[in-house]
Amino acid sequence: MKTLIGLDRIGRREFLRNGLVFGAGAAGLAAGYAAVPDSFARAVYFAKRDGVVNDRVLVMIQLAGGNDGLQTVIPLQDSRLRDLRPSLGAVAQTALPIGGSEFGLSRSMPGLKALFDKGKVAVVQGVGYPRPNGSHFESIRIWETADPTQRQQDGWMGETIAKNYDSAGHPLVGCACGTTGLPGILRDAEATLTVVNDARGFAFNGGDARDRSIGALYTNTPGIYGALFDSSIATARDTAAKLRAGAATYTPKAEYSDNVRLTYSSRNQLAAALRLASQLIVTGTGVKLLHVTLGGFDTHERQMQRQEQLLAYLDGAVSAFYADLAAHGMSDRVMVATWTEFGRRPRENANQGTDHGSATPVLLIGDTVKGGLYGQAPSLSALATDGNLKYTVDFRSVYQGILEEHLGVDPLAVLGQTFPKLSFAKPPAA
Amino acid sequence: MGMGEGTPKRLRADAPSRRKVLAVAGTAAAGVAATRLLGLRDLSDRAFSSALGRTAAMALEMAEPEMAMDPEMAIDPAMAMDSAMDAEMSAPKPAPLAEPSSTPASSATPRPAPAAPRPTAAPVKPEPAVAPRTLSLDWVPPFATEAGRVAHLLRRTTFAPTRAELERAQSEGYARTLDRLLETPPAAPRVLTDADARNIGTLQTWWLEHMIQSPTPFAEAMTLFWHGHFTSDFRKVGTGQPYLYWQNLTWRNLGTGDLRTLVKQATIDPAMLRYLDLGISTGRNPNENYARELMELFTMGAGTFTEDDVKAASRALAGWRLPRANEEVRTGVFERARAYAGQVTFLGKTGTLDTDGVIDRILANEATAPYVVRALWTHFVSPSPNASAVALLASRFKGSGYQIKPLLRDLFTLAEFTSPGSYRALVKSPTELMVGLARLLGASTLARPINAAADGMGQRLFDPPNVSGWPQNAGWVSANSMIARANFVSAALGQVRDLPLADDAYLRALDGVVGPSTASILDRTTGTRDKWMAILSSPEFQLK
């Protein structure tokens, strides 16, 4: 095992300085400053005893808008595909077969096909949840909170941080890369995390004096946003310092290129976001959970070309990310997983597009993955009454596998219940 | 508590005023409260205490003798301290702002629930047992005076008032100012050539310039609201046609009219026809994109309709296509041959329906008025709408035939609008922050720098992150966005040549109500630019 992320490297002083973590002002104040060191020590003790201290890192990629599973992992031998999709079904002829002759990846994903053939990609098919919700925003929230009943408000990644790594007490445990705001999947009042849109320019202009005076301005801020403001500023200052220290020592060892032609979404800086993720991992910031987003998958019209461009971009960016980590000797600790709010309707609409659907595949990529096909592809012959696919794997089974096998943390503490096991990941060394 | 109404003539910015005195006293009071808390937390800070001392002394100096004698003037520190410690109990209530017969504010609206400590979160998990308010300091709302309420109204409705606007409103008073905001027709922006209207950068700076310079900034605030509500983005709409320019003019023209007209225009707006695919939907093969978002995001809200309603509405709405160049209209064109002639079952009733029929049925639905009221409330009033007040306003809204202007008047005359829980309860969006800054500084040249900084803060105009528009409040606050905000302030101050004096900026931009850290920094800061830097970077200025 390489250098541990550093629970042990983070001093008590640093923790205290950052003790008022994201949104936790009230709880922090209620606990009182004097109580913090004890709870810190206790948390570290438990974290170590439970074996949470490992070098594993998770990168979740959101394919926002609802990714069409049937044009991502394509059934090659089901004649129903052509019946339901007179135009879009043609993708079966050009797909890149994986794990036999029954399924293939879209032809626009040669990089992932190559990684699949090396055993580095797990494809979980038919992922969804009961009573699928057709709203982008409600279904995003369901996936973010791991709760189809929509009662939870914390994101499952945020909760994972809060329950397992928060005691590290520095802001880079979790990071949303390539966005200006915190995604719901990372939201948790007790989680330490940061948001970096672009590492270049992530500093208060005006040097140390400005940095300090901003810190002074945002101290004990009153009002309902006071704790959020203060912790965001403290996090910003810490993050800026860490990025400054890391930027000098990181040189990407793969070609990341953003696809400027992709105009479907304002969130098309996936390659830059993954490059930033790599910098954070490679420079030893201690980052554990990262989130990036690629938008544009809401393909209600002229889906074929648009979907292929999006998948090609995803393929290129993820391939570069993997190659970069591998060249830095870090790929054995990082898992990449995709998620999307829903798949799309099997029957294409009159605009050569597809409307909102339900079940969809999840791709897991990395050295910690046990490659292959998991789950069961939903039948195209036995659709639900609304014309959508019937899910075969609860999405929380995927989360459970990631938490338990890849990250080595207790999934029950985050998910609240236990789901059928999917063993697509290699557990961390004890 | 009988806080008196200030007489307008005495409330001028160039003379010590009741508002100023109260506000400063409030600050001092907050400081006293702070010291108490700091004692508990053993965090006392000498510089901070001395700043408080000075602020309290200023409060006494500024109180004119006859005003200090005035029994209405509550600058008794103990009393003010109580209000800081327990704002809800003792903060003065504003007088009713309108006739009881014409407003729901006077009797029917109960006290607002205390603002939730985590406004973005749905109230599901129990909040921490210790409410932040009892542990942190509160700003003391300046709502005891009409001047304080007028400043609040302008901050919420005009991005931030120019000096002239503030002085005029202070002399006119709350009621006349509100009348003027609501009744003045929108000033038209500069007419764009076709080429300019199709250049996204030009279009963005054109609107920003108008936001900064327009004599009717409330119209721009409403246009921005509707742009986020009935949203469309240039990436999907494209720039081959001036559709987003037309859409912007539509929101400005119809933004305070009636909801029926607005929803109809949104439905057949060319940018929207393209953005949500209604322009390519046909009755035979309907595209569900627009029908779903029309109900979920524009009118009724999630969970108020079924997937079958989506399918039915998508059939009934079909038939529109984009206008052709020779048709000289700025809306979609209906073609009967593309429409659906059969019956649909939509929102519980079966029959033939056209687009107007769908909209009528939506407006008849009980979910619609509360949904729209809540959207406006969380944008203009507070993050946590009071359920019974929403219900009342919704019934008045529906009863008026969905007239938007009377609804806005209701919102701005509600007791909740100027209750302590609404003070600094909303986070300025990046556009509001930056345009407000430009208006405060009288800097009409900042449109381009604003546009350049917008992306880093997460709000490029005509480019929302998704069809639900932009986030609100805590959604604007992250490590990343706070850096972007602070850096915009320093960049903007570096570009403005003739900065106005910062002498009264503390009052004009921050109500004279600041927390201990800001007070301490301001006390230590000299020089016009540095003062503006501290004021515009402060947490207080991030809030509206």
PDB file of C-alpha atoms in Angstrom, chain A residues 56-233:
ATOM      1  CA  ARG A  56      -8.950   4.027  -1.792  1.00  0.00           C
ATOM      2  CA  VAL A  57     -10.453   6.889  -3.790  1.00  0.00           C
ATOM      3  CA  LEU A  58     -13.844   7.069  -5.496  1.00  0.00           C
ATOM      4  CA  VAL A  59     -14.730   9.272  -8.461  1.00  0.00           C
ATOM      5  CA  MET A  60     -18.416   9.445  -9.371  1.00  0.00           C
ATOM      6  CA  ILE A  61     -19.276  10.797 -12.826  1.00  0.00           C
ATOM      7  CA  GLN A  62     -22.811  12.078 -13.265  1.00  0.00           C
ATOM      8  CA  LEU A  63     -24.214  11.718 -16.769  1.00  0.00           C
ATOM      9  CA  ALA A  64     -26.823  14.417 -16.317  1.00  0.00           C
ATOM     10  CA  GLY A  65     -30.070  14.437 -18.236  1.00  0.00           C
ATOM     11  CA  GLY A  66     -30.781  10.695 -18.268  1.00  0.00           C
ATOM     12  CA  ASN A  67     -28.333   8.499 -20.169  1.00  0.00           C
ATOM     13  CA  ASP A  68     -29.808   6.110 -22.713  1.00  0.00           C
ATOM     14  CA  GLY A  69     -28.637   2.654 -21.630  1.00  0.00           C
ATOM     15  CA  LEU A  70     -29.675   1.042 -24.885  1.00  0.00           C
ATOM     16  CA  GLN A  71     -27.251   3.227 -26.805  1.00  0.00           C
ATOM     17  CA  THR A  72     -24.496   2.738 -24.227  1.00  0.00           C
ATOM     18  CA  VAL A  73     -24.525  -0.991 -23.462  1.00  0.00           C
ATOM     19  CA  ILE A  74     -26.324  -2.341 -26.511  1.00  0.00           C
ATOM     20  CA  PRO A  75     -28.119  -5.689 -26.752  1.00  0.00           C
ATOM     21  CA  LEU A  76     -26.719  -7.186 -29.963  1.00  0.00           C
ATOM     22  CA  GLN A  77     -29.001 -10.111 -30.534  1.00  0.00           C
ATOM     23  CA  ASP A  78     -32.419  -8.885 -29.507  1.00  0.00           C
ATOM     24  CA  SER A  79     -34.506  -8.189 -32.618  1.00  0.00           C
ATOM     25  CA  ARG A  80     -36.908  -6.156 -30.487  1.00  0.00           C
ATOM     26  CA  LEU A  81     -34.349  -3.366 -30.410  1.00  0.00           C
ATOM     27  CA  ARG A  82     -34.848  -2.703 -34.113  1.00  0.00           C
ATOM     28  CA  ASP A  83     -38.625  -2.905 -33.723  1.00  0.00           C
ATOM     29  CA  LEU A  84     -38.679  -0.349 -30.933  1.00  0.00           C
ATOM     30  CA  ARG A  85     -36.004   1.839 -32.480  1.00  0.00           C
ATOM     31  CA  PRO A  86     -36.224   1.904 -36.270  1.00  0.00           C
ATOM     32  CA  SER A  87     -33.461   4.521 -36.511  1.00  0.00           C
ATOM     33  CA  LEU A  88     -31.574   4.375 -33.211  1.00  0.00           C
ATOM     34  CA  GLY A  89     -31.497   0.554 -33.202  1.00  0.00           C
ATOM     35  CA  ALA A  90     -28.869   0.650 -35.945  1.00  0.00           C
ATOM     36  CA  VAL A  91     -26.200   1.110 -33.274  1.00  0.00           C
ATOM     37  CA  ALA A  92     -26.250  -2.645 -32.659  1.00  0.00           C
ATOM     38  CA  GLN A  93     -24.461  -3.196 -35.970  1.00  0.00           C
ATOM     39  CA  THR A  94     -21.457  -1.098 -35.031  1.00  0.00           C
ATOM     40  CA  ALA A  95     -21.215  -1.847 -31.308  1.00  0.00           C
ATOM     41  CA  LEU A  96     -18.015  -3.159 -29.731  1.00  0.00           C
ATOM     42  CA  PRO A  97     -18.831  -6.562 -28.185  1.00  0.00           C
ATOM     43  CA  ILE A  98     -17.944  -7.091 -24.551  1.00  0.00           C
ATOM     44  CA  GLY A  99     -17.844 -10.333 -22.601  1.00  0.00           C
ATOM     45  CA  GLY A 100     -19.227 -12.483 -25.398  1.00  0.00           C
ATOM     46  CA  SER A 101     -21.576 -11.731 -28.259  1.00  0.00           C
ATOM     47  CA  GLU A 102     -24.705 -10.700 -26.408  1.00  0.00           C
ATOM     48  CA  PHE A 103     -23.816  -7.104 -25.515  1.00  0.00           C
ATOM     49  CA  GLY A 104     -21.622  -4.390 -26.902  1.00  0.00           C
ATOM     50  CA  LEU A 105     -20.482  -0.924 -25.935  1.00  0.00           C
ATOM     51  CA  SER A 106     -21.334   1.936 -28.262  1.00  0.00           C
ATOM     52  CA  ARG A 107     -18.764   2.249 -31.010  1.00  0.00           C
ATOM     53  CA  SER A 108     -17.893   5.647 -29.589  1.00  0.00           C
ATOM     54  CA  MET A 109     -16.255   4.041 -26.554  1.00  0.00           C
ATOM     55  CA  PRO A 110     -13.157   2.233 -27.828  1.00  0.00           C
ATOM     56  CA  GLY A 111     -11.129   3.251 -24.774  1.00  0.00           C
ATOM     57  CA  LEU A 112     -13.564   1.663 -22.342  1.00  0.00           C
ATOM     58  CA  LYS A 113     -13.844  -1.378 -24.603  1.00  0.00           C
ATOM     59  CA  ALA A 114     -10.070  -1.815 -24.346  1.00  0.00           C
ATOM     60  CA  LEU A 115     -10.209  -1.416 -20.579  1.00  0.00           C
ATOM     61  CA  PHE A 116     -13.076  -3.898 -20.412  1.00  0.00           C
ATOM     62  CA  ASP A 117     -11.002  -6.420 -22.291  1.00  0.00           C
ATOM     63  CA  LYS A 118      -8.249  -5.958 -19.694  1.00  0.00           C
ATOM     64  CA  GLY A 119     -10.714  -6.690 -16.920  1.00  0.00           C
ATOM     65  CA  LYS A 120     -10.833  -3.100 -15.704  1.00  0.00           C
ATOM     66  CA  VAL A 121     -14.525  -2.376 -16.361  1.00  0.00           C
ATOM     67  CA  ALA A 122     -17.595  -3.761 -14.624  1.00  0.00           C
ATOM     68  CA  VAL A 123     -20.942  -3.180 -16.309  1.00  0.00           C
ATOM     69  CA  VAL A 124     -23.984  -3.484 -14.059  1.00  0.00           C
ATOM     70  CA  GLN A 125     -27.125  -3.716 -16.159  1.00  0.00           C
ATOM     71  CA  GLY A 126     -30.734  -2.957 -15.358  1.00  0.00           C
ATOM     72  CA  VAL A 127     -30.035  -0.568 -12.492  1.00  0.00           C
ATOM     73  CA  GLY A 128     -33.019   1.332 -11.154  1.00  0.00           C
ATOM     74  CA  TYR A 129     -35.514   1.463  -8.308  1.00  0.00           C
ATOM     75  CA  PRO A 130     -39.179   0.651  -7.702  1.00  0.00           C
ATOM     76  CA  ARG A 131     -41.849   2.989  -9.093  1.00  0.00           C
ATOM     77  CA  PRO A 132     -39.500   4.985 -11.335  1.00  0.00           C
ATOM     78  CA  ASN A 133     -39.842   8.745 -11.158  1.00  0.00           C
ATOM     79  CA  GLY A 134     -39.890  10.508 -14.538  1.00  0.00           C
ATOM     80  CA  SER A 135     -38.798  13.879 -13.237  1.00  0.00           C
ATOM     81  CA  HIS A 136     -35.141  14.739 -13.786  1.00  0.00           C
ATOM     82  CA  PHE A 137     -34.901  16.548 -10.502  1.00  0.00           C
ATOM     83  CA  GLU A 138     -36.761  14.078  -8.331  1.00  0.00           C
ATOM     84  CA  SER A 139     -34.891  11.126  -9.791  1.00  0.00           C
ATOM     85  CA  ILE A 140     -31.568  12.939  -9.437  1.00  0.00           C
ATOM     86  CA  ARG A 141     -32.443  13.513  -5.806  1.00  0.00           C
ATOM     87  CA  ILE A 142     -33.323   9.846  -5.374  1.00  0.00           C
ATOM     88  CA  TRP A 143     -29.977   8.763  -6.773  1.00  0.00           C
ATOM     89  CA  GLU A 144     -28.158  11.460  -4.805  1.00  0.00           C
ATOM     90  CA  THR A 145     -29.713  10.589  -1.480  1.00  0.00           C
ATOM     91  CA  ALA A 146     -29.983   6.825  -2.106  1.00  0.00           C
ATOM     92  CA  ASP A 147     -33.596   7.060  -1.061  1.00  0.00           C
ATOM     93  CA  PRO A 148     -36.516   6.366  -3.441  1.00  0.00           C
ATOM     94  CA  THR A 149     -38.959   7.529  -0.763  1.00  0.00           C
ATOM     95  CA  GLN A 150     -37.447  11.012  -0.945  1.00  0.00           C
ATOM     96  CA  ARG A 151     -37.266  11.443   2.800  1.00  0.00           C
ATOM     97  CA  GLN A 152     -33.491  11.668   3.066  1.00  0.00           C
ATOM     98  CA  GLN A 153     -31.856  14.991   2.412  1.00  0.00           C
ATOM     99  CA  ASP A 154     -28.152  14.239   2.714  1.00  0.00           C
ATOM    100  CA  GLY A 155     -26.269  12.978  -0.313  1.00  0.00           C
ATOM    101  CA  TRP A 156     -24.856   9.476   0.053  1.00  0.00           C
ATOM    102  CA  MET A 157     -21.320  10.606  -0.798  1.00  0.00           C
ATOM    103  CA  GLY A 158     -21.553  13.409   1.745  1.00  0.00           C
ATOM    104  CA  GLU A 159     -22.840  10.991   4.326  1.00  0.00           C
ATOM    105  CA  THR A 160     -20.029   8.580   3.536  1.00  0.00           C
ATOM    106  CA  ILE A 161     -17.548  11.349   4.237  1.00  0.00           C
ATOM    107  CA  ALA A 162     -19.304  12.452   7.395  1.00  0.00           C
ATOM    108  CA  LYS A 163     -19.524   8.958   8.819  1.00  0.00           C
ATOM    109  CA  ASN A 164     -16.035   7.791   7.907  1.00  0.00           C
ATOM    110  CA  TYR A 165     -13.548  10.493   7.105  1.00  0.00           C
ATOM    111  CA  ASP A 166     -14.858  13.653   8.673  1.00  0.00           C
ATOM    112  CA  SER A 167     -12.481  13.253  11.549  1.00  0.00           C
ATOM    113  CA  ALA A 168      -9.624  13.952   9.198  1.00  0.00           C
ATOM    114  CA  GLY A 169     -10.883  17.498   9.464  1.00  0.00           C
ATOM    115  CA  HIS A 170      -9.482  18.994   6.336  1.00  0.00           C
ATOM    116  CA  PRO A 171     -11.550  20.190   3.416  1.00  0.00           C
ATOM    117  CA  LEU A 172     -10.238  18.018   0.644  1.00  0.00           C
ATOM    118  CA  VAL A 173     -11.719  14.727   1.820  1.00  0.00           C
ATOM    119  CA  GLY A 174     -14.483  15.362  -0.676  1.00  0.00           C
ATOM    120  CA  CYS A 175     -14.337  17.561  -3.735  1.00  0.00           C
ATOM    121  CA  ALA A 176     -16.750  18.494  -6.491  1.00  0.00           C
ATOM    122  CA  CYS A 177     -14.542  19.248  -9.489  1.00  0.00           C
ATOM    123  CA  GLY A 178     -15.465  21.395 -12.460  1.00  0.00           C
ATOM    124  CA  THR A 179     -18.520  23.031 -10.943  1.00  0.00           C
ATOM    125  CA  THR A 180     -19.235  26.194  -9.020  1.00  0.00           C
ATOM    126  CA  GLY A 181     -21.723  24.782  -6.541  1.00  0.00           C
ATOM    127  CA  LEU A 182     -21.984  21.791  -4.280  1.00  0.00           C
ATOM    128  CA  PRO A 183     -23.908  18.915  -5.900  1.00  0.00           C
ATOM    129  CA  GLY A 184     -26.616  17.298  -3.797  1.00  0.00           C
ATOM    130  CA  ILE A 185     -24.797  13.964  -3.784  1.00  0.00           C
ATOM    131  CA  LEU A 186     -22.070  15.500  -1.590  1.00  0.00           C
ATOM    132  CA  ARG A 187     -24.355  17.499   0.642  1.00  0.00           C
ATOM    133  CA  ASP A 188     -24.095  16.717   4.320  1.00  0.00           C
ATOM    134  CA  ALA A 189     -23.823  19.279   7.065  1.00  0.00           C
ATOM    135  CA  GLU A 190     -21.198  17.204   8.833  1.00  0.00           C
ATOM    136  CA  ALA A 191     -19.005  16.505   5.835  1.00  0.00           C
ATOM    137  CA  THR A 192     -15.741  18.250   5.086  1.00  0.00           C
ATOM    138  CA  LEU A 193     -15.547  18.990   1.415  1.00  0.00           C
ATOM    139  CA  THR A 194     -14.787  21.609  -1.131  1.00  0.00           C
ATOM    140  CA  VAL A 195     -15.782  22.745  -4.600  1.00  0.00           C
ATOM    141  CA  VAL A 196     -13.234  23.642  -7.271  1.00  0.00           C
ATOM    142  CA  ASN A 197     -14.423  24.771 -10.673  1.00  0.00           C
ATOM    143  CA  ASP A 198     -10.961  25.405 -12.042  1.00  0.00           C
ATOM    144  CA  ALA A 199      -7.699  24.975 -10.154  1.00  0.00           C
ATOM    145  CA  ARG A 200      -6.199  27.896 -12.054  1.00  0.00           C
ATOM    146  CA  GLY A 201      -7.406  31.062 -10.432  1.00  0.00           C
ATOM    147  CA  PHE A 202      -8.557  29.283  -7.280  1.00  0.00           C
ATOM    148  CA  ALA A 203      -7.090  31.845  -4.909  1.00  0.00           C
ATOM    149  CA  PHE A 204      -8.044  35.190  -3.483  1.00  0.00           C
ATOM    150  CA  ASN A 205      -6.482  37.785  -5.771  1.00  0.00           C
ATOM    151  CA  GLY A 206      -4.428  40.252  -3.816  1.00  0.00           C
ATOM    152  CA  GLY A 207      -2.055  37.912  -2.073  1.00  0.00           C
ATOM    153  CA  ASP A 208      -1.760  36.929   1.541  1.00  0.00           C
ATOM    154  CA  ALA A 209      -3.067  40.226   2.870  1.00  0.00           C
ATOM    155  CA  ARG A 210      -6.324  39.856   0.970  1.00  0.00           C
ATOM    156  CA  ASP A 211      -6.559  36.184   1.922  1.00  0.00           C
ATOM    157  CA  ARG A 212      -6.204  37.063   5.592  1.00  0.00           C
ATOM    158  CA  SER A 213      -8.581  39.998   5.514  1.00  0.00           C
ATOM    159  CA  ILE A 214     -11.262  37.885   3.838  1.00  0.00           C
ATOM    160  CA  GLY A 215     -10.756  35.326   6.563  1.00  0.00           C
ATOM    161  CA  ALA A 216     -11.187  38.028   9.171  1.00  0.00           C
ATOM    162  CA  LEU A 217     -14.342  39.362   7.487  1.00  0.00           C
ATOM    163  CA  TYR A 218     -15.895  35.913   7.565  1.00  0.00           C
ATOM    164  CA  THR A 219     -15.508  35.126  11.229  1.00  0.00           C
ATOM    165  CA  ASN A 220     -18.489  34.508  13.481  1.00  0.00           C
ATOM    166  CA  THR A 221     -20.779  35.802  10.768  1.00  0.00           C
ATOM    167  CA  PRO A 222     -24.321  36.263  12.055  1.00  0.00           C
ATOM    168  CA  GLY A 223     -27.481  35.042  10.381  1.00  0.00           C
ATOM    169  CA  ILE A 224     -28.798  31.810   8.976  1.00  0.00           C
ATOM    170  CA  TYR A 225     -26.013  31.589   6.410  1.00  0.00           C
ATOM    171  CA  GLY A 226     -23.273  32.630   8.818  1.00  0.00           C
ATOM    172  CA  ALA A 227     -21.787  29.205   9.445  1.00  0.00           C
ATOM    173  CA  LEU A 228     -22.047  28.306   5.774  1.00  0.00           C
ATOM    174  CA  PHE A 229     -20.299  31.525   4.715  1.00  0.00           C
ATOM    175  CA  ASP A 230     -17.543  31.196   7.283  1.00  0.00           C
ATOM    176  CA  SER A 231     -16.848  27.550   6.604  1.00  0.00           C
ATOM    177  CA  SER A 232     -16.909  28.135   2.835  1.00  0.00           C
ATOM    178  CA  ILE A 233     -14.329  30.882   3.165  1.00  0.00           C
TER     179      ILE A 233
END
